[in-house]
Amino acid sequence: MTPQDIDAVCGLVYDLCGIALDSSKDYLIESRLADLVKREGCANYVEFAVRARNSHGDLKRDVINAITTRETLFFRDKSPFEALMFKAIPELVDEKSKHAYDRRIRIWSAACSTGQEPYSIAMTLMETLPDYRSWNISILATDISDDALARASRGLYPPMETSRGLEAKYLNKYFIPQEGGHRIKDEVRSLVSFEKVNLLQSFAHLGRFDIIFCRNAIIYFNAEDRKRTYVNLANQLTDNGYFFVGSSESLIDLGPRFQPQHHCKSVFYQPNRQLPDFILANKVGSTTAPTMASVR
C-alpha cells in the first residue's frame, strides 16, 4: 500500500466509525478490506475510498462490517462478571428495594459485537437474582456493525465459540443444541434488545442506565474522541451507576470524577458518586456532550 492508499482508507474509516488507524495498521487494512477492493474492481485503495464515500450506503456498511468485526467470547476476562454478580447487582438491588416501585434495571452493553457480552450479562443476572422475573430488566446491546448485530440477534453460536469462556453449566442451562451449534434460550434472549449506535454520535436519546459495559472499543479512538466518549457515557449513568471498561483501559487521566473501584480482581467506575465535573467536559472540547442535568 502506498502512503496515499493508507491516508485515503484511514480517513474513510475514521469518518465512517471513528476508528483511528495509521500507517502501522497497513496489515490490518489489507487483511480486512482486500476482498472488498477486489470485489469492487478498484485499481487501488484510493479509488476504493472514493467509491465508498460516493456509495449510497451498502459499500459504507460493508467497510464498517469488515473493519469493526472483532474477536469476542462469552464471559470475556471473567472478573468483570464476578464483580457484576457479587458487587454491582447486589448493591443495585438493595438500593432499589428500598423504593416500592423501583423494580427497573437497565444495562447497556456498548460495542457488543456478536452478542456474547450482553448474553453473558443476562445469564449473570439470572444466576444472581432467583426472582429476576419480578424485576423489569432490560439489556440494550449496541454496535455499529449491521452484520455483528444480525448475528447477535440470532443468538446461534458454533461449537468453537461456545467452547471458549462458556462453562458447561451455562451451556447446558441457557442454550439449546441445534444444527451448527447452540442457540441461546428465549428466556435469555428476551432480556436483550439490539440497536445500531455509533458511539461518536449523540446517544442521549437512549436514556439512563444503572450499569454500562463499554470494553475494548474506545481504545481504537483518538485521544480527543476517547475523552469525549467516556464523558458522554458517564453522563448516561444513573446516580451511583456502574461503568465497566476493558481490562487494559484506564480513566484515571480524565480527572477526579473517574475514580476506580476495585472488586473481584476487576476495576469499574462510579463517576456520578463524585460532584459533576463539568469543567472536564469543556476541556475535552465537547460542544454536544450532554450534561448530567440534561439527561436526568
PDB file of C-alpha atoms in Angstrom:
ATOM      1  CA  MET A   1       0.000   0.000   0.000  1.00  0.00           C
ATOM      2  CA  THR A   2       1.222   3.484  -0.836  1.00  0.00           C
ATOM      3  CA  PRO A   3       1.082   6.353   1.657  1.00  0.00           C
ATOM      4  CA  GLN A   4      -1.777   7.762  -0.415  1.00  0.00           C
ATOM      5  CA  ASP A   5      -3.677   4.472  -0.110  1.00  0.00           C
ATOM      6  CA  ILE A   6      -3.232   4.437   3.659  1.00  0.00           C
ATOM      7  CA  ASP A   7      -4.262   8.080   4.070  1.00  0.00           C
ATOM      8  CA  ALA A   8      -7.374   7.575   1.953  1.00  0.00           C
ATOM      9  CA  VAL A   9      -8.526   4.475   3.826  1.00  0.00           C
ATOM     10  CA  CYS A  10      -7.685   5.869   7.264  1.00  0.00           C
ATOM     11  CA  GLY A  11      -9.724   8.973   6.521  1.00  0.00           C
ATOM     12  CA  LEU A  12     -12.626   6.885   5.234  1.00  0.00           C
ATOM     13  CA  VAL A  13     -12.649   4.568   8.265  1.00  0.00           C
ATOM     14  CA  TYR A  14     -12.440   7.460  10.718  1.00  0.00           C
ATOM     15  CA  ASP A  15     -15.338   9.269   9.070  1.00  0.00           C
ATOM     16  CA  LEU A  16     -17.488   6.120   8.993  1.00  0.00           C
ATOM     17  CA  CYS A  17     -16.920   4.761  12.505  1.00  0.00           C
ATOM     18  CA  GLY A  18     -14.385   6.847  14.399  1.00  0.00           C
ATOM     19  CA  ILE A  19     -11.623   4.231  14.444  1.00  0.00           C
ATOM     20  CA  ALA A  20      -8.243   5.929  14.211  1.00  0.00           C
ATOM     21  CA  LEU A  21      -5.859   3.943  12.005  1.00  0.00           C
ATOM     22  CA  ASP A  22      -2.416   4.908  10.754  1.00  0.00           C
ATOM     23  CA  SER A  23       0.420   3.512   8.657  1.00  0.00           C
ATOM     24  CA  SER A  24       1.284   0.993  11.366  1.00  0.00           C
ATOM     25  CA  LYS A  25      -2.053  -0.734  10.658  1.00  0.00           C
ATOM     26  CA  ASP A  26      -1.473  -1.290   6.938  1.00  0.00           C
ATOM     27  CA  TYR A  27      -1.553  -5.061   7.514  1.00  0.00           C
ATOM     28  CA  LEU A  28      -4.970  -4.771   9.182  1.00  0.00           C
ATOM     29  CA  ILE A  29      -6.329  -2.581   6.381  1.00  0.00           C
ATOM     30  CA  GLU A  30      -5.230  -5.080   3.731  1.00  0.00           C
ATOM     31  CA  SER A  31      -6.453  -8.135   5.641  1.00  0.00           C
ATOM     32  CA  ARG A  32      -9.871  -6.593   6.282  1.00  0.00           C
ATOM     33  CA  LEU A  33     -10.504  -4.706   3.035  1.00  0.00           C
ATOM     34  CA  ALA A  34      -8.589  -6.516   0.276  1.00  0.00           C
ATOM     35  CA  ASP A  35     -11.579  -8.677  -0.671  1.00  0.00           C
ATOM     36  CA  LEU A  36     -13.842  -5.624  -0.921  1.00  0.00           C
ATOM     37  CA  VAL A  37     -11.317  -3.777  -3.089  1.00  0.00           C
ATOM     38  CA  LYS A  38     -11.142  -6.802  -5.394  1.00  0.00           C
ATOM     39  CA  ARG A  39     -14.930  -7.223  -5.435  1.00  0.00           C
ATOM     40  CA  GLU A  40     -15.404  -3.595  -6.449  1.00  0.00           C
ATOM     41  CA  GLY A  41     -12.793  -3.889  -9.214  1.00  0.00           C
ATOM     42  CA  CYS A  42     -10.769  -0.954  -7.903  1.00  0.00           C
ATOM     43  CA  ALA A  43      -7.206  -0.468  -9.067  1.00  0.00           C
ATOM     44  CA  ASN A  44      -6.036   0.760  -5.653  1.00  0.00           C
ATOM     45  CA  TYR A  45      -7.260   1.775  -2.202  1.00  0.00           C
ATOM     46  CA  VAL A  46      -7.532   5.448  -3.099  1.00  0.00           C
ATOM     47  CA  GLU A  47     -10.042   4.597  -5.821  1.00  0.00           C
ATOM     48  CA  PHE A  48     -11.857   2.286  -3.391  1.00  0.00           C
ATOM     49  CA  ALA A  49     -12.097   5.001  -0.718  1.00  0.00           C
ATOM     50  CA  VAL A  50     -13.575   7.453  -3.233  1.00  0.00           C
ATOM     51  CA  ARG A  51     -16.124   4.870  -4.397  1.00  0.00           C
ATOM     52  CA  ALA A  52     -17.110   4.043  -0.811  1.00  0.00           C
ATOM     53  CA  ARG A  53     -17.610   7.716   0.045  1.00  0.00           C
ATOM     54  CA  ASN A  54     -19.852   8.155  -3.002  1.00  0.00           C
ATOM     55  CA  SER A  55     -21.885   4.996  -2.395  1.00  0.00           C
ATOM     56  CA  HIS A  56     -25.471   5.139  -1.180  1.00  0.00           C
ATOM     57  CA  GLY A  57     -24.853   3.045   1.909  1.00  0.00           C
ATOM     58  CA  ASP A  58     -24.223  -0.599   1.044  1.00  0.00           C
ATOM     59  CA  LEU A  59     -20.484  -0.235   0.479  1.00  0.00           C
ATOM     60  CA  LYS A  60     -20.140   2.009   3.528  1.00  0.00           C
ATOM     61  CA  ARG A  61     -21.882  -0.692   5.559  1.00  0.00           C
ATOM     62  CA  ASP A  62     -19.539  -3.359   4.169  1.00  0.00           C
ATOM     63  CA  VAL A  63     -16.482  -1.290   5.133  1.00  0.00           C
ATOM     64  CA  ILE A  64     -17.786  -0.831   8.689  1.00  0.00           C
ATOM     65  CA  ASN A  65     -18.556  -4.536   8.999  1.00  0.00           C
ATOM     66  CA  ALA A  66     -15.116  -5.517   7.739  1.00  0.00           C
ATOM     67  CA  ILE A  67     -13.162  -3.120   9.918  1.00  0.00           C
ATOM     68  CA  THR A  68     -15.096  -3.415  13.177  1.00  0.00           C
ATOM     69  CA  THR A  69     -15.728  -7.159  13.391  1.00  0.00           C
ATOM     70  CA  ARG A  70     -13.507  -8.252  16.272  1.00  0.00           C
ATOM     71  CA  GLU A  71     -12.956 -11.397  18.254  1.00  0.00           C
ATOM     72  CA  THR A  72     -15.048 -11.762  21.388  1.00  0.00           C
ATOM     73  CA  LEU A  73     -16.142 -14.553  23.685  1.00  0.00           C
ATOM     74  CA  PHE A  74     -18.558 -15.361  26.471  1.00  0.00           C
ATOM     75  CA  PHE A  75     -17.617 -14.035  29.934  1.00  0.00           C
ATOM     76  CA  ARG A  76     -14.535 -12.376  28.493  1.00  0.00           C
ATOM     77  CA  ASP A  77     -11.935 -11.658  31.205  1.00  0.00           C
ATOM     78  CA  LYS A  78     -14.326 -13.261  33.747  1.00  0.00           C
ATOM     79  CA  SER A  79     -13.551 -10.829  36.608  1.00  0.00           C
ATOM     80  CA  PRO A  80     -15.973  -8.063  35.448  1.00  0.00           C
ATOM     81  CA  PHE A  81     -18.815 -10.588  35.564  1.00  0.00           C
ATOM     82  CA  GLU A  82     -17.759 -11.655  39.054  1.00  0.00           C
ATOM     83  CA  ALA A  83     -17.821  -8.006  40.122  1.00  0.00           C
ATOM     84  CA  LEU A  84     -21.237  -7.717  38.489  1.00  0.00           C
ATOM     85  CA  MET A  85     -22.518 -10.793  40.351  1.00  0.00           C
ATOM     86  CA  PHE A  86     -21.031 -10.176  43.787  1.00  0.00           C
ATOM     87  CA  LYS A  87     -20.881  -6.378  43.957  1.00  0.00           C
ATOM     88  CA  ALA A  88     -22.840  -4.334  41.424  1.00  0.00           C
ATOM     89  CA  ILE A  89     -26.087  -6.324  41.221  1.00  0.00           C
ATOM     90  CA  PRO A  90     -26.473  -6.932  44.989  1.00  0.00           C
ATOM     91  CA  GLU A  91     -25.829  -3.260  45.747  1.00  0.00           C
ATOM     92  CA  LEU A  92     -28.175  -2.150  42.996  1.00  0.00           C
ATOM     93  CA  VAL A  93     -30.960  -4.482  44.128  1.00  0.00           C
ATOM     94  CA  ASP A  94     -30.547  -3.459  47.776  1.00  0.00           C
ATOM     95  CA  GLU A  95     -30.849   0.212  46.844  1.00  0.00           C
ATOM     96  CA  LYS A  96     -33.848  -0.264  44.582  1.00  0.00           C
ATOM     97  CA  SER A  97     -35.588  -2.495  47.117  1.00  0.00           C
ATOM     98  CA  LYS A  98     -35.842   0.498  49.432  1.00  0.00           C
ATOM     99  CA  HIS A  99     -38.326   2.018  46.988  1.00  0.00           C
ATOM    100  CA  ALA A 100     -41.533   0.039  46.491  1.00  0.00           C
ATOM    101  CA  TYR A 101     -41.999   0.977  42.844  1.00  0.00           C
ATOM    102  CA  ASP A 102     -38.385   0.945  41.663  1.00  0.00           C
ATOM    103  CA  ARG A 103     -38.093  -2.521  40.096  1.00  0.00           C
ATOM    104  CA  ARG A 104     -36.386  -1.484  36.878  1.00  0.00           C
ATOM    105  CA  ILE A 105     -32.822  -2.431  35.996  1.00  0.00           C
ATOM    106  CA  ARG A 106     -31.348  -1.009  32.788  1.00  0.00           C
ATOM    107  CA  ILE A 107     -27.994  -2.174  31.446  1.00  0.00           C
ATOM    108  CA  TRP A 108     -26.159  -1.093  28.302  1.00  0.00           C
ATOM    109  CA  SER A 109     -23.626  -3.283  26.509  1.00  0.00           C
ATOM    110  CA  ALA A 110     -21.968  -0.822  24.130  1.00  0.00           C
ATOM    111  CA  ALA A 111     -19.928  -2.170  21.195  1.00  0.00           C
ATOM    112  CA  CYS A 112     -21.469  -5.593  21.826  1.00  0.00           C
ATOM    113  CA  SER A 113     -20.074  -7.237  18.662  1.00  0.00           C
ATOM    114  CA  THR A 114     -21.793 -10.591  18.053  1.00  0.00           C
ATOM    115  CA  GLY A 115     -23.650 -10.674  21.360  1.00  0.00           C
ATOM    116  CA  GLN A 116     -21.519 -12.733  23.724  1.00  0.00           C
ATOM    117  CA  GLU A 117     -21.187  -9.878  26.224  1.00  0.00           C
ATOM    118  CA  PRO A 118     -24.887  -8.932  26.615  1.00  0.00           C
ATOM    119  CA  TYR A 119     -25.888 -12.594  26.825  1.00  0.00           C
ATOM    120  CA  SER A 120     -23.186 -13.137  29.470  1.00  0.00           C
ATOM    121  CA  ILE A 121     -24.629 -10.179  31.394  1.00  0.00           C
ATOM    122  CA  ALA A 122     -28.121 -11.643  31.101  1.00  0.00           C
ATOM    123  CA  MET A 123     -27.001 -15.046  32.365  1.00  0.00           C
ATOM    124  CA  THR A 124     -25.164 -13.389  35.258  1.00  0.00           C
ATOM    125  CA  LEU A 125     -28.333 -11.537  36.237  1.00  0.00           C
ATOM    126  CA  MET A 126     -30.409 -14.699  36.061  1.00  0.00           C
ATOM    127  CA  GLU A 127     -27.903 -16.558  38.231  1.00  0.00           C
ATOM    128  CA  THR A 128     -27.692 -13.722  40.767  1.00  0.00           C
ATOM    129  CA  LEU A 129     -31.414 -12.953  41.036  1.00  0.00           C
ATOM    130  CA  PRO A 130     -33.571 -16.055  41.545  1.00  0.00           C
ATOM    131  CA  ASP A 131     -36.621 -13.758  41.276  1.00  0.00           C
ATOM    132  CA  TYR A 132     -35.373 -11.947  38.178  1.00  0.00           C
ATOM    133  CA  ARG A 133     -38.821 -12.305  36.554  1.00  0.00           C
ATOM    134  CA  SER A 134     -40.246  -9.981  39.203  1.00  0.00           C
ATOM    135  CA  TRP A 135     -37.874  -7.248  38.025  1.00  0.00           C
ATOM    136  CA  ASN A 136     -38.220  -5.112  34.916  1.00  0.00           C
ATOM    137  CA  ILE A 137     -34.842  -5.970  33.391  1.00  0.00           C
ATOM    138  CA  SER A 138     -33.720  -4.604  30.047  1.00  0.00           C
ATOM    139  CA  ILE A 139     -30.285  -5.003  28.492  1.00  0.00           C
ATOM    140  CA  LEU A 140     -29.604  -2.797  25.485  1.00  0.00           C
ATOM    141  CA  ALA A 141     -26.860  -4.151  23.227  1.00  0.00           C
ATOM    142  CA  THR A 142     -25.490  -1.804  20.573  1.00  0.00           C
ATOM    143  CA  ASP A 143     -22.871  -1.909  17.862  1.00  0.00           C
ATOM    144  CA  ILE A 144     -22.061  -0.034  14.676  1.00  0.00           C
ATOM    145  CA  SER A 145     -21.830  -3.206  12.563  1.00  0.00           C
ATOM    146  CA  ASP A 146     -25.044  -4.469  10.950  1.00  0.00           C
ATOM    147  CA  ASP A 147     -23.529  -7.925  10.449  1.00  0.00           C
ATOM    148  CA  ALA A 148     -22.484  -8.223  14.090  1.00  0.00           C
ATOM    149  CA  LEU A 149     -25.933  -7.154  15.297  1.00  0.00           C
ATOM    150  CA  ALA A 150     -27.671  -9.624  12.973  1.00  0.00           C
ATOM    151  CA  ARG A 151     -25.550 -12.483  14.314  1.00  0.00           C
ATOM    152  CA  ALA A 152     -26.076 -11.362  17.890  1.00  0.00           C
ATOM    153  CA  SER A 153     -29.829 -11.163  17.445  1.00  0.00           C
ATOM    154  CA  ARG A 154     -29.969 -14.704  16.025  1.00  0.00           C
ATOM    155  CA  GLY A 155     -28.164 -15.988  19.114  1.00  0.00           C
ATOM    156  CA  LEU A 156     -26.793 -19.056  17.334  1.00  0.00           C
ATOM    157  CA  TYR A 157     -23.158 -19.895  18.070  1.00  0.00           C
ATOM    158  CA  PRO A 158     -20.946 -22.637  16.594  1.00  0.00           C
ATOM    159  CA  PRO A 159     -19.120 -25.060  18.913  1.00  0.00           C
ATOM    160  CA  MET A 160     -15.841 -23.137  18.599  1.00  0.00           C
ATOM    161  CA  GLU A 161     -17.467 -20.056  20.139  1.00  0.00           C
ATOM    162  CA  THR A 162     -19.411 -21.797  22.899  1.00  0.00           C
ATOM    163  CA  SER A 163     -16.328 -23.783  23.952  1.00  0.00           C
ATOM    164  CA  ARG A 164     -14.327 -20.632  24.734  1.00  0.00           C
ATOM    165  CA  GLY A 165     -15.119 -18.949  28.036  1.00  0.00           C
ATOM    166  CA  LEU A 166     -18.521 -20.566  28.498  1.00  0.00           C
ATOM    167  CA  GLU A 167     -18.718 -23.053  31.365  1.00  0.00           C
ATOM    168  CA  ALA A 168     -20.657 -26.256  30.811  1.00  0.00           C
ATOM    169  CA  LYS A 169     -23.249 -25.303  33.440  1.00  0.00           C
ATOM    170  CA  TYR A 170     -24.191 -22.206  31.435  1.00  0.00           C
ATOM    171  CA  LEU A 171     -24.188 -24.036  28.121  1.00  0.00           C
ATOM    172  CA  ASN A 172     -26.494 -26.768  29.463  1.00  0.00           C
ATOM    173  CA  LYS A 173     -28.799 -24.360  31.292  1.00  0.00           C
ATOM    174  CA  TYR A 174     -29.187 -21.458  28.883  1.00  0.00           C
ATOM    175  CA  PHE A 175     -28.617 -22.889  25.378  1.00  0.00           C
ATOM    176  CA  ILE A 176     -30.458 -25.314  23.114  1.00  0.00           C
ATOM    177  CA  PRO A 177     -28.447 -27.637  20.812  1.00  0.00           C
ATOM    178  CA  GLN A 178     -29.174 -27.006  17.141  1.00  0.00           C
ATOM    179  CA  GLU A 179     -27.614 -27.908  13.848  1.00  0.00           C
ATOM    180  CA  GLY A 180     -24.491 -25.831  13.562  1.00  0.00           C
ATOM    181  CA  GLY A 181     -24.094 -25.178  17.265  1.00  0.00           C
ATOM    182  CA  HIS A 182     -26.164 -23.910  20.191  1.00  0.00           C
ATOM    183  CA  ARG A 183     -28.886 -21.243  20.288  1.00  0.00           C
ATOM    184  CA  ILE A 184     -29.461 -19.022  23.289  1.00  0.00           C
ATOM    185  CA  LYS A 185     -32.766 -19.795  25.022  1.00  0.00           C
ATOM    186  CA  ASP A 186     -35.702 -17.424  24.601  1.00  0.00           C
ATOM    187  CA  GLU A 187     -35.741 -16.608  28.325  1.00  0.00           C
ATOM    188  CA  VAL A 188     -32.248 -15.141  27.976  1.00  0.00           C
ATOM    189  CA  ARG A 189     -32.886 -13.541  24.585  1.00  0.00           C
ATOM    190  CA  SER A 190     -35.997 -11.788  25.904  1.00  0.00           C
ATOM    191  CA  LEU A 191     -33.887  -9.693  28.281  1.00  0.00           C
ATOM    192  CA  VAL A 192     -31.766  -8.267  25.455  1.00  0.00           C
ATOM    193  CA  SER A 193     -32.625  -5.817  22.678  1.00  0.00           C
ATOM    194  CA  PHE A 194     -30.286  -4.778  19.880  1.00  0.00           C
ATOM    195  CA  GLU A 195     -29.808  -1.397  18.226  1.00  0.00           C
ATOM    196  CA  LYS A 196     -27.288   0.187  15.884  1.00  0.00           C
ATOM    197  CA  VAL A 197     -25.429   3.015  17.625  1.00  0.00           C
ATOM    198  CA  ASN A 198     -22.333   4.992  16.662  1.00  0.00           C
ATOM    199  CA  LEU A 199     -20.564   5.996  19.882  1.00  0.00           C
ATOM    200  CA  LEU A 200     -19.191   9.141  18.230  1.00  0.00           C
ATOM    201  CA  GLN A 201     -22.711  10.429  17.608  1.00  0.00           C
ATOM    202  CA  SER A 202     -25.263  11.546  20.172  1.00  0.00           C
ATOM    203  CA  PHE A 203     -26.847   8.720  22.162  1.00  0.00           C
ATOM    204  CA  ALA A 204     -28.605  10.817  24.800  1.00  0.00           C
ATOM    205  CA  HIS A 205     -31.927   9.532  23.429  1.00  0.00           C
ATOM    206  CA  LEU A 206     -31.143   6.095  24.866  1.00  0.00           C
ATOM    207  CA  GLY A 207     -31.858   7.342  28.374  1.00  0.00           C
ATOM    208  CA  ARG A 208     -30.014   6.452  31.543  1.00  0.00           C
ATOM    209  CA  PHE A 209     -28.622   3.133  32.689  1.00  0.00           C
ATOM    210  CA  ASP A 210     -27.788   1.547  36.015  1.00  0.00           C
ATOM    211  CA  ILE A 211     -24.832  -0.320  34.515  1.00  0.00           C
ATOM    212  CA  ILE A 212     -22.809   0.334  31.359  1.00  0.00           C
ATOM    213  CA  PHE A 213     -20.311  -2.062  29.804  1.00  0.00           C
ATOM    214  CA  CYS A 214     -18.083  -0.487  27.160  1.00  0.00           C
ATOM    215  CA  ARG A 215     -14.982  -2.616  26.873  1.00  0.00           C
ATOM    216  CA  ASN A 216     -12.178  -2.758  24.331  1.00  0.00           C
ATOM    217  CA  ALA A 217     -13.827  -0.430  21.808  1.00  0.00           C
ATOM    218  CA  ILE A 218     -12.767   3.123  22.652  1.00  0.00           C
ATOM    219  CA  ILE A 219      -9.107   2.087  22.629  1.00  0.00           C
ATOM    220  CA  TYR A 220      -9.375   2.453  18.835  1.00  0.00           C
ATOM    221  CA  PHE A 221     -10.396   6.137  19.109  1.00  0.00           C
ATOM    222  CA  ASN A 222      -8.037   9.087  19.064  1.00  0.00           C
ATOM    223  CA  ALA A 223      -7.346  10.895  22.347  1.00  0.00           C
ATOM    224  CA  GLU A 224      -9.946  13.650  21.934  1.00  0.00           C
ATOM    225  CA  ASP A 225     -12.730  11.292  20.809  1.00  0.00           C
ATOM    226  CA  ARG A 226     -11.829   8.880  23.607  1.00  0.00           C
ATOM    227  CA  LYS A 227     -12.231  11.521  26.322  1.00  0.00           C
ATOM    228  CA  ARG A 228     -15.423  12.920  24.858  1.00  0.00           C
ATOM    229  CA  THR A 229     -16.992   9.476  24.507  1.00  0.00           C
ATOM    230  CA  TYR A 230     -16.149   8.427  28.064  1.00  0.00           C
ATOM    231  CA  VAL A 231     -17.693  11.638  29.413  1.00  0.00           C
ATOM    232  CA  ASN A 232     -20.826  11.110  27.319  1.00  0.00           C
ATOM    233  CA  LEU A 233     -21.115   7.510  28.509  1.00  0.00           C
ATOM    234  CA  ALA A 234     -20.715   8.537  32.137  1.00  0.00           C
ATOM    235  CA  ASN A 235     -23.482  11.089  31.697  1.00  0.00           C
ATOM    236  CA  GLN A 236     -25.842   8.256  30.725  1.00  0.00           C
ATOM    237  CA  LEU A 237     -25.417   6.566  34.106  1.00  0.00           C
ATOM    238  CA  THR A 238     -27.975   6.829  36.869  1.00  0.00           C
ATOM    239  CA  ASP A 239     -26.788   8.183  40.200  1.00  0.00           C
ATOM    240  CA  ASN A 240     -24.350   5.633  41.649  1.00  0.00           C
ATOM    241  CA  GLY A 241     -24.348   3.692  38.365  1.00  0.00           C
ATOM    242  CA  TYR A 242     -21.579   1.250  37.462  1.00  0.00           C
ATOM    243  CA  PHE A 243     -19.281   1.764  34.484  1.00  0.00           C
ATOM    244  CA  PHE A 244     -17.184  -1.208  33.270  1.00  0.00           C
ATOM    245  CA  VAL A 245     -14.354  -0.687  30.762  1.00  0.00           C
ATOM    246  CA  GLY A 246     -11.756  -3.061  29.338  1.00  0.00           C
ATOM    247  CA  SER A 247      -9.005  -4.578  31.447  1.00  0.00           C
ATOM    248  CA  SER A 248      -6.375  -2.575  29.563  1.00  0.00           C
ATOM    249  CA  GLU A 249      -8.314   0.704  29.767  1.00  0.00           C
ATOM    250  CA  SER A 250      -7.978   3.335  32.467  1.00  0.00           C
ATOM    251  CA  LEU A 251      -9.939   6.549  33.051  1.00  0.00           C
ATOM    252  CA  ILE A 252      -7.668   7.967  35.744  1.00  0.00           C
ATOM    253  CA  ASP A 253      -6.345  10.599  33.341  1.00  0.00           C
ATOM    254  CA  LEU A 254      -9.874  12.009  32.950  1.00  0.00           C
ATOM    255  CA  GLY A 255      -9.772  13.632  36.368  1.00  0.00           C
ATOM    256  CA  PRO A 256     -11.216  13.150  39.871  1.00  0.00           C
ATOM    257  CA  ARG A 257     -14.690  12.382  38.577  1.00  0.00           C
ATOM    258  CA  PHE A 258     -13.464   8.971  37.395  1.00  0.00           C
ATOM    259  CA  GLN A 259     -12.197   7.135  40.454  1.00  0.00           C
ATOM    260  CA  PRO A 260     -11.609   3.391  40.053  1.00  0.00           C
ATOM    261  CA  GLN A 261     -13.362   0.888  42.309  1.00  0.00           C
ATOM    262  CA  HIS A 262     -11.574  -2.447  42.827  1.00  0.00           C
ATOM    263  CA  HIS A 263     -13.629  -5.578  43.419  1.00  0.00           C
ATOM    264  CA  CYS A 264     -13.208  -9.265  42.489  1.00  0.00           C
ATOM    265  CA  LYS A 265      -9.910  -8.508  40.721  1.00  0.00           C
ATOM    266  CA  SER A 266     -11.827  -6.141  38.449  1.00  0.00           C
ATOM    267  CA  VAL A 267     -11.994  -2.383  38.102  1.00  0.00           C
ATOM    268  CA  PHE A 268     -15.107  -0.340  37.451  1.00  0.00           C
ATOM    269  CA  TYR A 269     -16.024   3.321  37.843  1.00  0.00           C
ATOM    270  CA  GLN A 270     -18.890   5.122  39.525  1.00  0.00           C
ATOM    271  CA  PRO A 271     -18.404   8.631  38.160  1.00  0.00           C
ATOM    272  CA  ASN A 272     -21.677  10.041  39.490  1.00  0.00           C
ATOM    273  CA  ARG A 273     -20.646   9.499  43.100  1.00  0.00           C
ATOM    274  CA  GLN A 274     -18.342  12.467  42.671  1.00  0.00           C
ATOM    275  CA  LEU A 275     -19.560  16.014  42.199  1.00  0.00           C
ATOM    276  CA  PRO A 276     -20.211  16.616  38.483  1.00  0.00           C
ATOM    277  CA  ASP A 277     -17.047  17.742  36.773  1.00  0.00           C
ATOM    278  CA  PHE A 278     -18.467  19.916  34.011  1.00  0.00           C
ATOM    279  CA  ILE A 279     -15.070  21.508  33.532  1.00  0.00           C
ATOM    280  CA  LEU A 280     -13.845  18.141  32.291  1.00  0.00           C
ATOM    281  CA  ALA A 281     -16.418  18.060  29.519  1.00  0.00           C
ATOM    282  CA  ASN A 282     -15.345  21.533  28.409  1.00  0.00           C
ATOM    283  CA  LYS A 283     -11.667  20.613  28.474  1.00  0.00           C
ATOM    284  CA  VAL A 284     -12.141  17.779  26.022  1.00  0.00           C
ATOM    285  CA  GLY A 285     -13.731  20.128  23.543  1.00  0.00           C
ATOM    286  CA  SER A 286     -17.226  18.658  23.617  1.00  0.00           C
ATOM    287  CA  THR A 287     -19.932  21.015  22.458  1.00  0.00           C
ATOM    288  CA  THR A 288     -22.505  18.252  22.116  1.00  0.00           C
ATOM    289  CA  ALA A 289     -21.803  16.170  25.206  1.00  0.00           C
ATOM    290  CA  PRO A 290     -24.967  16.021  27.337  1.00  0.00           C
ATOM    291  CA  THR A 291     -24.542  17.291  30.874  1.00  0.00           C
ATOM    292  CA  MET A 292     -25.712  15.217  33.797  1.00  0.00           C
ATOM    293  CA  ALA A 293     -28.591  17.623  34.379  1.00  0.00           C
ATOM    294  CA  SER A 294     -29.840  17.326  30.809  1.00  0.00           C
ATOM    295  CA  VAL A 295     -30.309  13.569  30.939  1.00  0.00           C
ATOM    296  CA  ARG A 296     -31.959  13.284  34.325  1.00  0.00           C
TER     297      ARG A 296
END
